[in-house]
Amino acid sequence: MPPPRRGKGKGKGKFGKDKKDKGQRALFRRRKFCRFTADKVEWIDYKDVEVLKDFINENGKIIPARITGTAAGYQRQLSEAVKRARFLALLPYTDLH
């Protein structure tokens, strides 16, 4: 059995902040979901540039699935489609082109 806690005020966290403040700092966090799963997409097409543009940042890098919420299988298809679109000059490799 751990020893009784002493010192810090009742209901305070590790650094002495109220638990109520936590919600105000985080504000509103939208739940991530896979866009392709929601639309029941069978395969991501490399010619659909408008969809692919949403998944590359301004530098031309592919945005990771942990940021976008894309499912693993669709993320693999997405990266392959972006690479094909780049090869065919439908999408830029970098922001300098």
Short mmCIF file of C-alpha atoms in Angstrom, two decimals:
data_model
loop_
_atom_site.label_atom_id
_atom_site.label_comp_id
_atom_site.label_asym_id
_atom_site.label_seq_id
_atom_site.Cartn_x
_atom_site.Cartn_y
_atom_site.Cartn_z
CA MET A 1 0.00 0.00 0.00
CA PRO A 2 1.48 3.40 -1.01
CA PRO A 3 2.13 6.02 1.66
CA PRO A 4 -0.48 8.78 2.06
CA ARG A 5 0.01 11.84 -0.14
CA ARG A 6 1.05 15.03 1.57
CA GLY A 7 1.71 18.55 0.54
CA LYS A 8 -0.20 19.60 -2.55
CA GLY A 9 -3.77 20.79 -2.29
CA LYS A 10 -6.73 18.52 -2.70
CA GLY A 11 -7.75 17.77 -6.30
CA LYS A 12 -4.67 19.26 -7.86
CA GLY A 13 -2.64 17.54 -10.57
CA LYS A 14 1.07 16.89 -10.82
CA PHE A 15 2.00 20.54 -11.26
CA GLY A 16 -0.67 22.04 -9.00
CA LYS A 17 -3.14 22.98 -11.75
CA ASP A 18 -6.86 22.42 -11.50
CA LYS A 19 -8.36 19.62 -13.54
CA LYS A 20 -10.93 22.07 -14.92
CA ASP A 21 -8.24 24.06 -16.77
CA LYS A 22 -7.33 21.01 -18.82
CA GLY A 23 -10.49 21.22 -20.92
CA GLN A 24 -10.02 24.89 -21.68
CA ARG A 25 -6.48 24.41 -22.96
CA ALA A 26 -7.40 21.56 -25.28
CA LEU A 27 -10.42 23.45 -26.67
CA PHE A 28 -12.31 21.38 -29.22
CA ARG A 29 -10.62 18.37 -30.71
CA ARG A 30 -12.27 16.85 -33.77
CA ARG A 31 -12.27 13.06 -33.84
CA LYS A 32 -10.11 11.63 -36.61
CA PHE A 33 -11.76 9.34 -39.13
CA CYS A 34 -10.76 7.70 -42.38
CA ARG A 35 -12.28 9.61 -45.26
CA PHE A 36 -11.98 6.66 -47.63
CA THR A 37 -13.61 4.19 -45.25
CA ALA A 38 -16.51 6.60 -44.69
CA ASP A 39 -17.05 6.98 -48.45
CA LYS A 40 -16.54 3.21 -49.00
CA VAL A 41 -13.86 3.83 -51.62
CA GLU A 42 -12.67 0.63 -53.27
CA TRP A 43 -9.38 1.98 -54.65
CA ILE A 44 -7.67 5.38 -54.59
CA ASP A 45 -7.16 6.66 -58.13
CA TYR A 46 -3.92 8.47 -58.95
CA LYS A 47 -5.74 10.60 -61.55
CA ASP A 48 -8.03 12.14 -58.92
CA VAL A 49 -5.70 15.04 -58.14
CA GLU A 50 -8.23 17.03 -56.10
CA VAL A 51 -8.46 14.24 -53.51
CA LEU A 52 -4.69 13.66 -53.46
CA LYS A 53 -3.98 17.37 -52.88
CA ASP A 54 -5.75 17.15 -49.52
CA PHE A 55 -3.16 14.62 -48.34
CA ILE A 56 0.04 16.47 -49.28
CA ASN A 57 1.26 19.58 -47.49
CA GLU A 58 2.46 22.83 -49.07
CA ASN A 59 5.99 21.45 -49.36
CA GLY A 60 4.75 18.44 -51.33
CA LYS A 61 5.24 15.89 -48.55
CA ILE A 62 2.63 13.20 -47.90
CA ILE A 63 0.84 13.88 -44.61
CA PRO A 64 1.13 10.88 -42.24
CA ALA A 65 -1.87 8.77 -41.26
CA ARG A 66 -1.54 9.68 -37.59
CA ILE A 67 -2.36 13.27 -38.57
CA THR A 68 -5.08 12.63 -41.19
CA GLY A 69 -6.66 9.57 -39.57
CA THR A 70 -6.46 7.53 -42.76
CA ALA A 71 -6.64 3.75 -42.30
CA ALA A 72 -3.42 1.79 -42.87
CA GLY A 73 -4.53 0.06 -46.08
CA TYR A 74 -5.74 3.29 -47.61
CA GLN A 75 -2.58 5.10 -46.52
CA ARG A 76 -0.53 2.60 -48.53
CA GLN A 77 -2.77 3.12 -51.56
CA LEU A 78 -2.62 6.87 -51.04
CA SER A 79 1.18 7.00 -50.99
CA GLU A 80 1.34 4.85 -54.13
CA ALA A 81 -1.21 7.08 -55.89
CA VAL A 82 0.66 10.26 -54.90
CA LYS A 83 3.94 8.81 -56.18
CA ARG A 84 2.33 7.84 -59.49
CA ALA A 85 0.73 11.27 -59.85
CA ARG A 86 4.10 12.90 -59.19
CA PHE A 87 5.77 10.72 -61.81
CA LEU A 88 3.16 11.75 -64.38
CA ALA A 89 3.56 15.44 -63.36
CA LEU A 90 0.00 15.67 -62.01
CA LEU A 91 1.38 16.64 -58.59
CA PRO A 92 4.62 18.43 -57.68
CA TYR A 93 7.50 16.69 -55.93
CA THR A 94 8.36 19.87 -53.99
CA ASP A 95 7.00 23.38 -53.53
CA LEU A 96 9.71 24.76 -55.81
CA HIS A 97 8.14 23.34 -58.99
#
